[in-house]
Coordinates of C-alpha atoms in Angstrom, one line a residue:
Chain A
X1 CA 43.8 20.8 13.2
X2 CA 45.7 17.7 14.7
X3 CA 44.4 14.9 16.0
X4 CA 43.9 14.3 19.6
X5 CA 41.8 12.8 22.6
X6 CA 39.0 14.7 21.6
X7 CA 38.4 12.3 19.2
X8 CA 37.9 9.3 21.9
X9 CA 35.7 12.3 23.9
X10 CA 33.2 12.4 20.7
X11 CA 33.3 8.4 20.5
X12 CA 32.2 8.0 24.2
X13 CA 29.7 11.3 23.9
X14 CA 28.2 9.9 20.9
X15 CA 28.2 6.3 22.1
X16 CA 26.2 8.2 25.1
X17 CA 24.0 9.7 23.0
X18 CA 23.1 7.1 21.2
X19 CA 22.3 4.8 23.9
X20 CA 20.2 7.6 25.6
X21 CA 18.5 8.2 22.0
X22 CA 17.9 4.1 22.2
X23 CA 16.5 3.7 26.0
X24 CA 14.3 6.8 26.5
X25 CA 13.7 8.5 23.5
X26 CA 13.7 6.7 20.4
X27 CA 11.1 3.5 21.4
X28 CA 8.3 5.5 23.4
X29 CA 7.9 8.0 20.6
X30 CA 7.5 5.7 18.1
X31 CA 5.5 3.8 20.0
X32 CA 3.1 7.1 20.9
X33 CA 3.1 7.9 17.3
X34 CA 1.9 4.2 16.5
X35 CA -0.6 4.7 19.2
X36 CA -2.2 7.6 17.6
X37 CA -2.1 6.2 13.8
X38 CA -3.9 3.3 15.3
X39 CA -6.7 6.0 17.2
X40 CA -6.8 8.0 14.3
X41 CA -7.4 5.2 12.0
X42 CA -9.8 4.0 14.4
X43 CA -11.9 7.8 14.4
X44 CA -11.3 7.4 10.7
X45 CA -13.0 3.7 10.1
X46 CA -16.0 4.9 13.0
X47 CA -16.9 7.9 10.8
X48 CA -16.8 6.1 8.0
X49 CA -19.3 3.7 9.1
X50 CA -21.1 6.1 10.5
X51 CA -21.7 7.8 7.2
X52 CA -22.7 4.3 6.0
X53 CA -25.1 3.4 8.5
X54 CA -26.4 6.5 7.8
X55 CA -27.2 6.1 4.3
X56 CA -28.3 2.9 4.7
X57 CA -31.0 4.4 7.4
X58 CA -31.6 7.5 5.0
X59 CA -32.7 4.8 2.1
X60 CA -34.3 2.4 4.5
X61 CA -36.3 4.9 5.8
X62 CA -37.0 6.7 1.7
X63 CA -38.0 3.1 0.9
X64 CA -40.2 3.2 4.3
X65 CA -42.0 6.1 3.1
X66 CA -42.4 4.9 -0.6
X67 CA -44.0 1.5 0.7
X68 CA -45.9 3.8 2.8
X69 CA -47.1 5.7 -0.1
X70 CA -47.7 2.7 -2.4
X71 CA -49.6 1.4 0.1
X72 CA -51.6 4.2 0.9
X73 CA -52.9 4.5 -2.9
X74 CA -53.6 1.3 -3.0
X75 CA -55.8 1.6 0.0
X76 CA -57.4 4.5 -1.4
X77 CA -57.8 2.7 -5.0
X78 CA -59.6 0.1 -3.3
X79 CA -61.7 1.8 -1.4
X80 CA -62.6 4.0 -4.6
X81 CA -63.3 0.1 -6.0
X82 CA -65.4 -0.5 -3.5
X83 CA -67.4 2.6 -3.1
X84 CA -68.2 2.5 -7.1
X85 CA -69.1 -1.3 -6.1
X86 CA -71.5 -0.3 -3.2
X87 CA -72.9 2.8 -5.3
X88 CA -73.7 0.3 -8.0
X89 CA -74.7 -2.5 -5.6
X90 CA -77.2 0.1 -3.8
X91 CA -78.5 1.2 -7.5
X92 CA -79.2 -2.5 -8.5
X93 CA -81.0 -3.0 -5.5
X94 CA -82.7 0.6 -5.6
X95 CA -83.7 -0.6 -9.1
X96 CA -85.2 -4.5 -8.2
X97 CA -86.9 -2.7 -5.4
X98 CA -88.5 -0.4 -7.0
X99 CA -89.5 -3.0 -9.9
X100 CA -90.6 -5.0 -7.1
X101 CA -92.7 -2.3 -5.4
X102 CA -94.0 -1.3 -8.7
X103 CA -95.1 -5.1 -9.1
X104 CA -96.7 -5.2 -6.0
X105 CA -98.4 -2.1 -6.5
X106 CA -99.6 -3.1 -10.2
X107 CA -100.8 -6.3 -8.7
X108 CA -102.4 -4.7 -6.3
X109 CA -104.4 -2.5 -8.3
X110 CA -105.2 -5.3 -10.7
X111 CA -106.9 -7.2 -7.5
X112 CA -108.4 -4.1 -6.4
X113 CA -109.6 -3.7 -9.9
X114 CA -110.7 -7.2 -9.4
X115 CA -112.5 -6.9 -6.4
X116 CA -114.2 -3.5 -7.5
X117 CA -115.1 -5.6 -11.1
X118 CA -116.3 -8.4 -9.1
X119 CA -118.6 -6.3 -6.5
X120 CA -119.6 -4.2 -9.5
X121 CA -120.6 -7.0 -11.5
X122 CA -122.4 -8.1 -8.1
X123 CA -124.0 -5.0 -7.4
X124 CA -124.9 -4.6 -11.3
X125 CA -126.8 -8.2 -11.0
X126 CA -128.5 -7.2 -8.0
X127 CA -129.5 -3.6 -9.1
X128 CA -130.4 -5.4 -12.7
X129 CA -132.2 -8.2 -10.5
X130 CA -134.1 -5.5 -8.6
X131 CA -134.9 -3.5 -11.7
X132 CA -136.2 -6.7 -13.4
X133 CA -138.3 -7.4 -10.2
X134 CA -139.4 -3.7 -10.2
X135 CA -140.8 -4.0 -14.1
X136 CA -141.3 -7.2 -14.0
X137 CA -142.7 -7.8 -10.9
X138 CA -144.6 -10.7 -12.1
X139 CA -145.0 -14.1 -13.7
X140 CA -141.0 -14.6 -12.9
X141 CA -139.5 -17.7 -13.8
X142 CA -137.1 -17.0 -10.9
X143 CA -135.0 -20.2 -11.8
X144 CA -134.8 -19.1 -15.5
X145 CA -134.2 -16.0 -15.1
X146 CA -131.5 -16.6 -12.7
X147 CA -130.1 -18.6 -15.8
X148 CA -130.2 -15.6 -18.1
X149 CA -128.7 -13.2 -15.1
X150 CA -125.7 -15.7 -15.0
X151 CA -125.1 -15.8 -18.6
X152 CA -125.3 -12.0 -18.4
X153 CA -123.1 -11.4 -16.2
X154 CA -120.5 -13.8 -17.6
X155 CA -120.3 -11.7 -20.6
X156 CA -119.3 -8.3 -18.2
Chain B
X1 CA 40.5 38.5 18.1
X2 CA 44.1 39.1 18.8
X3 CA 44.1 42.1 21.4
X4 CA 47.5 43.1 19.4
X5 CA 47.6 46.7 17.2
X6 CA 48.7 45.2 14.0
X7 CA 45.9 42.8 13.3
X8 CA 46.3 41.1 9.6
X9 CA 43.9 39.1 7.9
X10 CA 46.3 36.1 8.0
X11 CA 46.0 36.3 11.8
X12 CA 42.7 36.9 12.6
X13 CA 42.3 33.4 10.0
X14 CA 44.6 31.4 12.1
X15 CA 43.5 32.5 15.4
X16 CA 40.1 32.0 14.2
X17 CA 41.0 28.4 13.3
X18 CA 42.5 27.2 16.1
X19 CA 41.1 25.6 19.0
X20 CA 41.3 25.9 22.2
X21 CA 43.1 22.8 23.7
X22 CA 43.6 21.4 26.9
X23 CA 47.1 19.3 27.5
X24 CA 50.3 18.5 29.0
X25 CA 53.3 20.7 28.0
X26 CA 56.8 19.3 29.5
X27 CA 58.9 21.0 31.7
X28 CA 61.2 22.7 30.7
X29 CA 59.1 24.0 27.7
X30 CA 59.3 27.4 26.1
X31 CA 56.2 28.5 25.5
X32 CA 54.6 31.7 23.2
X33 CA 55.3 34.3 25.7
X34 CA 58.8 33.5 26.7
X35 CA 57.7 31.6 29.7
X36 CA 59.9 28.5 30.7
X37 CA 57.8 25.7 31.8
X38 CA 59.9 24.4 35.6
X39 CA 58.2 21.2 35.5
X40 CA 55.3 19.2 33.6
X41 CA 51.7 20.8 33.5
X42 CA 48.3 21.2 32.3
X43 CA 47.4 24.0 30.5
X44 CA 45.5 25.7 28.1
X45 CA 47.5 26.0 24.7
X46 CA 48.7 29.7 23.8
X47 CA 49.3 29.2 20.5
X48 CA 49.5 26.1 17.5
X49 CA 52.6 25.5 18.2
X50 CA 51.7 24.5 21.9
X51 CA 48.8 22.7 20.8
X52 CA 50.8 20.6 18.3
X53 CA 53.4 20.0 21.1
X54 CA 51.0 18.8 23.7
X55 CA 50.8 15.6 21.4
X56 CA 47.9 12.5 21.2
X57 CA 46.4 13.6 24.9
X58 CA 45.2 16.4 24.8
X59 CA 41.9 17.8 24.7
X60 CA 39.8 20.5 22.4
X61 CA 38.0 22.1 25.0
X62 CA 35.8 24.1 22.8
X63 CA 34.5 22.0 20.0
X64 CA 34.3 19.1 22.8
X65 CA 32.1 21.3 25.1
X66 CA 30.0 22.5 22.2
X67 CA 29.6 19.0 21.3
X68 CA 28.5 18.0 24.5
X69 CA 26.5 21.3 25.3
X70 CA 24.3 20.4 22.0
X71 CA 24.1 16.8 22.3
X72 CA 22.7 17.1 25.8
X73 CA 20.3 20.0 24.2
X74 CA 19.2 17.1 21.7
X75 CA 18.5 14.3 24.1
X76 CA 17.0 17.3 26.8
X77 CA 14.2 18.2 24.3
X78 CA 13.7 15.2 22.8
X79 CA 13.5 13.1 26.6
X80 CA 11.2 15.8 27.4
X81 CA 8.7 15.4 24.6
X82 CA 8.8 11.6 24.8
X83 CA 8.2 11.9 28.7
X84 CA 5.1 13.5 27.9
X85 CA 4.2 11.3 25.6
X86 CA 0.6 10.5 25.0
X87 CA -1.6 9.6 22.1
X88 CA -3.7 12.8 21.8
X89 CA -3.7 16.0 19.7
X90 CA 0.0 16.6 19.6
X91 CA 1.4 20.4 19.8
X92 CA 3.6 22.4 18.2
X93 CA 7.2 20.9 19.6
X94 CA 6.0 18.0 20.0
X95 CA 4.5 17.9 16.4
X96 CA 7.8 19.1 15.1
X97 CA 9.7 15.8 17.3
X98 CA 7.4 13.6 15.5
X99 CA 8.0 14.8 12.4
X100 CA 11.4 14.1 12.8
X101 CA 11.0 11.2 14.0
X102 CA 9.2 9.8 11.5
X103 CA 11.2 11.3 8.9
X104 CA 14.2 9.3 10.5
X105 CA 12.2 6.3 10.6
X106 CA 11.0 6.2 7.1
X107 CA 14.0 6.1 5.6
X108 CA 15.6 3.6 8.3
X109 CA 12.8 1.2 6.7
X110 CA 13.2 1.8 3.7
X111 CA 17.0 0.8 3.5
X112 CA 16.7 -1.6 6.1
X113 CA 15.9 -5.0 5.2
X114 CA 16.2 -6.0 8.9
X115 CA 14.8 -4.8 12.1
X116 CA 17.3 -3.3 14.2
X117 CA 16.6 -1.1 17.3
X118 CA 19.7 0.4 17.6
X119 CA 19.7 1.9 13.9
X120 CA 16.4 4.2 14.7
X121 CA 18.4 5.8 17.5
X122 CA 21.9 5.8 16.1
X123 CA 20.2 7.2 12.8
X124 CA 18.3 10.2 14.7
X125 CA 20.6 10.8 17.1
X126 CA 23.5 11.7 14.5
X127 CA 20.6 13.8 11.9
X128 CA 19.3 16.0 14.9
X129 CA 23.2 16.4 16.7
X130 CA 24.9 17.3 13.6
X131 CA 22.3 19.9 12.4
X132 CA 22.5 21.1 15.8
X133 CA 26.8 21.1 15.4
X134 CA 26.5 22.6 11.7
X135 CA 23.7 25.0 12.9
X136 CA 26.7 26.9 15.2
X137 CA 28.1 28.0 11.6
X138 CA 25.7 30.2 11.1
X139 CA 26.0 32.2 14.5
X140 CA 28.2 35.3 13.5
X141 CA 31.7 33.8 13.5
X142 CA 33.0 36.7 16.1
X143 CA 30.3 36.9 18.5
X144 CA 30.6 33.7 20.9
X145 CA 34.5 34.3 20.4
X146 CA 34.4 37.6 21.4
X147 CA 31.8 36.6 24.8
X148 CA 34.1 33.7 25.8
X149 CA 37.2 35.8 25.3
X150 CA 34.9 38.6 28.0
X151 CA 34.1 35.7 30.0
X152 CA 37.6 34.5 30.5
X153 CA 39.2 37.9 30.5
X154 CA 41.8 36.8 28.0
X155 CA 41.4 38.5 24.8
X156 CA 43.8 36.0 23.0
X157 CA 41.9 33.4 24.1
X158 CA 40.6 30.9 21.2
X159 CA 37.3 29.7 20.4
X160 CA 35.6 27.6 17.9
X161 CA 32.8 27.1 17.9
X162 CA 31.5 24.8 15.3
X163 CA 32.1 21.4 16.6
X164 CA 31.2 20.0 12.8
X165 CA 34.7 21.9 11.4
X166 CA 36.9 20.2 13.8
X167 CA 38.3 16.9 12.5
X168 CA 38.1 15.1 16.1
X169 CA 34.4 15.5 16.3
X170 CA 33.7 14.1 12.8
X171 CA 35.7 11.5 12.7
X172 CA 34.6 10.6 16.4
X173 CA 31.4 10.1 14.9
X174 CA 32.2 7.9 11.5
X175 CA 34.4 5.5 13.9
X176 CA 31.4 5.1 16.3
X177 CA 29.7 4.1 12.7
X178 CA 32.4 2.2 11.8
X179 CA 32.9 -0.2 14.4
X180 CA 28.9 -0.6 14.3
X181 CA 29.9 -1.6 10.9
X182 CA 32.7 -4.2 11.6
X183 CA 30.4 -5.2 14.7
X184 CA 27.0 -5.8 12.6
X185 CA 29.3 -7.3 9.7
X186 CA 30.6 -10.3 12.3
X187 CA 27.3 -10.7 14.3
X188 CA 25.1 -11.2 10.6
X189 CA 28.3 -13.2 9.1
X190 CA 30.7 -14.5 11.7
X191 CA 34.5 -13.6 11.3
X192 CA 35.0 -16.3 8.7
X193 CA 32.0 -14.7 6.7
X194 CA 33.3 -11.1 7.0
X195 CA 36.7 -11.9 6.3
X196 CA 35.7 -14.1 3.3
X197 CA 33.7 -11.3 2.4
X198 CA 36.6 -9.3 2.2
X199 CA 39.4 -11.8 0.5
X200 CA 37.5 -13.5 -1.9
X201 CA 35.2 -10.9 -3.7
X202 CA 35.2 -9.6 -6.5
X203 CA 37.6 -11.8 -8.3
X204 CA 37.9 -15.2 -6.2
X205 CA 40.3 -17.2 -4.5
X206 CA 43.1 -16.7 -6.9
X207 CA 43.3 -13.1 -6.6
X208 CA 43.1 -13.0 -2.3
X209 CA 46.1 -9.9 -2.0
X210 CA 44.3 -8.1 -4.7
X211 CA 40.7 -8.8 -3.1
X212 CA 42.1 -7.9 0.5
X213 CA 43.5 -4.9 -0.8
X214 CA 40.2 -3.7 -2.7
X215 CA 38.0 -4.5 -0.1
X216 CA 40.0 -3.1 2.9
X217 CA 40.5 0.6 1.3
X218 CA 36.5 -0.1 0.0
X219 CA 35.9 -0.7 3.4
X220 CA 38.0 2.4 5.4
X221 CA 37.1 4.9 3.1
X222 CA 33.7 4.3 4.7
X223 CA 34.3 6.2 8.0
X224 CA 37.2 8.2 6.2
X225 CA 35.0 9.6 3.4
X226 CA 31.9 10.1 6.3
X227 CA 34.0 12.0 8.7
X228 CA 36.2 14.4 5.9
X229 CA 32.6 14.8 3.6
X230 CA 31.4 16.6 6.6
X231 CA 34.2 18.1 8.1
X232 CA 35.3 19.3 4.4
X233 CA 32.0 20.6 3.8
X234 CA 31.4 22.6 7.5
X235 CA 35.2 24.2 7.6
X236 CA 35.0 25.5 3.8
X237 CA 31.7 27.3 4.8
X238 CA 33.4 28.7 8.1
X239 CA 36.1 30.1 6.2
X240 CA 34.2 32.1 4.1
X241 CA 32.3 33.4 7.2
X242 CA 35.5 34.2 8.2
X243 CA 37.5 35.6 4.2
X244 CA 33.5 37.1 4.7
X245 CA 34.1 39.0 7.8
X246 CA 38.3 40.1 7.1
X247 CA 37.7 41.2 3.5
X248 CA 34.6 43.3 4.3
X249 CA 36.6 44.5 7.4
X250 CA 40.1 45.4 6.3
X251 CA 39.7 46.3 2.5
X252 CA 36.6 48.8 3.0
X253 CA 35.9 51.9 5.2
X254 CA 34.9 51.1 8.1
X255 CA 30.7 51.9 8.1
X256 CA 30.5 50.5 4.3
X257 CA 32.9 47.2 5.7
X258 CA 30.2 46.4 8.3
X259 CA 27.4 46.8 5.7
X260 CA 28.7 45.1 3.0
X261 CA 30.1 42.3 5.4
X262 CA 26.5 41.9 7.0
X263 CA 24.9 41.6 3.7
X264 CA 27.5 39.2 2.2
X265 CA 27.5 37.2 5.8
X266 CA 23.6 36.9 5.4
X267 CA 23.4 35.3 1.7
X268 CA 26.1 33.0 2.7
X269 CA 24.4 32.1 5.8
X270 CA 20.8 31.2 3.9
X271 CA 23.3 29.0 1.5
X272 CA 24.8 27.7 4.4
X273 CA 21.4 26.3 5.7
X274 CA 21.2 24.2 2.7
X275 CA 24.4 22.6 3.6
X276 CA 23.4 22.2 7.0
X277 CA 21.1 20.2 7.4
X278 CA 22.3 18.6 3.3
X279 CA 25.3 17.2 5.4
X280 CA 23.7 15.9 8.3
X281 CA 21.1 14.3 6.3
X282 CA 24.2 13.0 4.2
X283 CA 25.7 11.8 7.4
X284 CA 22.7 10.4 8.6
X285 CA 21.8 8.2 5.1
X286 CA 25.3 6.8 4.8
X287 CA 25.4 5.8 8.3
X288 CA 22.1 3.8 7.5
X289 CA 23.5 2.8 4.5
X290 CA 26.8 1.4 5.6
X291 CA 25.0 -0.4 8.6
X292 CA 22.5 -2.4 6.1
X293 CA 25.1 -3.7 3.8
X294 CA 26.9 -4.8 6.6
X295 CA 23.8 -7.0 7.4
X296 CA 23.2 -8.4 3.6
X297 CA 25.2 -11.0 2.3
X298 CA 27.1 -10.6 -0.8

């Protein structure tokens, strides 16, 4: 337990050691370690941002799908709109054409009524004219008779 | 162990403590056997009396090689994992290097108020070499004994071989801190700093005698109080490895010694890992310590 060179052998040995530890141990460690932190910060902060861009994609693309839909029921609501429009449109016209037709055809008949009175009434005259002659086939005041046959058939 | 029929407790203690120096014995010289020395040589001490007589130079073979043997361990594995150093998924070893590592590191920065390279190193080197000194303790205390006294062929030969319970080494260590201490003092303060430091705090300029008095034992008991803390702490634990080992062995029968020795030997020996790596960690954080107040300014 006394003191001797042993002591100066463990000063130099550790002074070794130390400077070994200093050189080619100690700085390329630490900077290995830092190396890493840094990478695995890096994978960290990438994944991170991945997860981000993701959910900003996932509610892009939810919002996509919404416009999508919005859209798509307002395309169907119009055309709904404008099917009841052309339904109705077709109906008014449907209607006005068939008042029209039905006008046409009433007017028709009234001039074919018309025309039937008018040869009627002509044919009447004539066969009245002819029955006159037959009875009274003489002394026949053509000219006033004529007269009377034109008052006559005013009144039919 | 003494080869000797009459071995007693008190002897198997002191051979057990003694180291195995190297030195210079006069001529003339009587030594343990009888044996008169014709002229000055080296040699390998027989006994403490020899060892004491060899004076200043002479050398503890054991706890020096041991010291060695593990330091070169330390930077061995440690050179190798930074020599495959690369950024990736590290592995086991290399995991537990890092660990360290950063262990050491964190607390460097968090007592450090400057950057220093050398205080990473210094700091790491003592932590992992210590543990690896204190970590002998706990090898059974007669088993690398016993192989180097088969090696040699001299069964009287001693052997210690906890480097950490041998004054030398310790105190080989806190002087290395200390004169980083008197060196980082100077370089932050300059000599007329540092010595101001030391004569004129904590009561002024009237008082220098006092101050210088104060301050020098406040600042010796640094390496003094480093060096015995560890060695104090290390050789109490290997002597009750060995009171362990010659109560069990000389007070019991000799089956029930062995058993009751190995089972008292084991619970020491998981206490004994506390204070293992306690002390170098102790070691380690004073040494810190010590170096950043020599860089602050009072």
């Amino acid at each position: 337990m006394n003191f001797n060179a042993t002591l100066f052998g463990q000063l130099f040995t550790f002074a070794l050691f130390v400077w070994f530890t200093m050189k080619f141990v100690w700085p390329i460690l630490l900077k290995q370690m830092e190396a890493r932190e840094a990478r695995i910060g890096d994978g960290l902060a990438a994944a991170e941002q991945g997860q981000k861009d993701f959910a900003e994609a996932q509610a892009k693309s939810s919002a996509e799908i919404n416009k999508g839909k919005e859209q798509a029921a307002l395309i169907i609501a119009q055309a709904q709109k404008r099917h009841d429009e052309i339904v109705a449109a077709a109906k008014e016209d449907a209607k006005t054409e068939t008042a029209r037709i039905k006008e046409s055809a009433l007017s028709e008949i009234e001039q074919e009524k018309e025309r039937a009175r008018q040869a009627l009434k002509s044919h009447v005259t004539a066969l009245a004219i002819a029955g006159a002659e037959q009875i009274l086939m003489r002394e026949v005041d053509h000219a006033a008779h004529n007269e009377v046959l034109a008052k006559i058939s005013q009144h039919l | 162990m003494a080869s000797g029929s009459e071995l007693t407790s008190n002897a198997y203690l002191q051979h057990h403590l003694q180291n195995l120096v190297l030195g210079k014995l006069p001529g003339g010289y009587e030594r343990a056997d009888g044996e008169i020395l014709d002229h000055a040589s080296w040699t390998l001490a027989r006994s403490s009396q020899e060892a004491l007589d060899m004076g200043f130079w002479a050398i503890n073979v054991d706890t020096m090689g041991w010291s060695i043997f593990l330091g070169t361990v330390f930077c061995f594995f440690f050179y190798r994992v930074a020599r495959a150093a690369q950024s990736g998924v590290p592995s086991g070893f290399t995991n537990l290097v890092e660990m360290i590592i950063e262990f050491v590191n964190k607390n460097v920065n968090d007592i450090m108020s400057v950057k220093n390279p050398l205080i990473g190193p210094l700091a790491l080197t003592i932590f992992i070499w210590v543990v690896l000194m204190n970590t002998m303790d706990i090898v059974p205390v007669d088993l690398l004994p016993i192989i180097a006294q088969f090696v040699a062929g001299d069964s009287d030969l001693y052997f210690k071989v906890v480097p950490t319970t041998d004054p030398n080494i310790t105190f080989g260590l806190s002087i290395g801190v200390f004169i980083l201490i008197i060196y980082y003092s100077i370089k932050m303060k300059g000599i007329g700093g540092f010595a101001s430091e030391l004569a004129l705090q904590p009561f002024g300029k009237y008082m220098i005698p006092f101050n210088l008095i104060l301050e020098g034992i406040g600042l010796l008991s640094k390496p003094v109080s480093l060096a015995l803390r560890l060695f104090g702490n290390l050789y109490a634990g290997e002597l009750i490895f060995l009171l362990i080992a010659t109560l069990m062995g000389s007070a019991l029968p000799f089956f029930i010694g062995i058993i009751a020795g190995g089972v008292l030997q084991f619970i020491w020996a998981v206490f004994h890992i506390l204070i293992v790596l306690l002390q170098a960690f102790v070691f380690m954080m004073l040494t810190i310590v010590y170096i950043a107040m020599a860089h602050e300014h009072h």
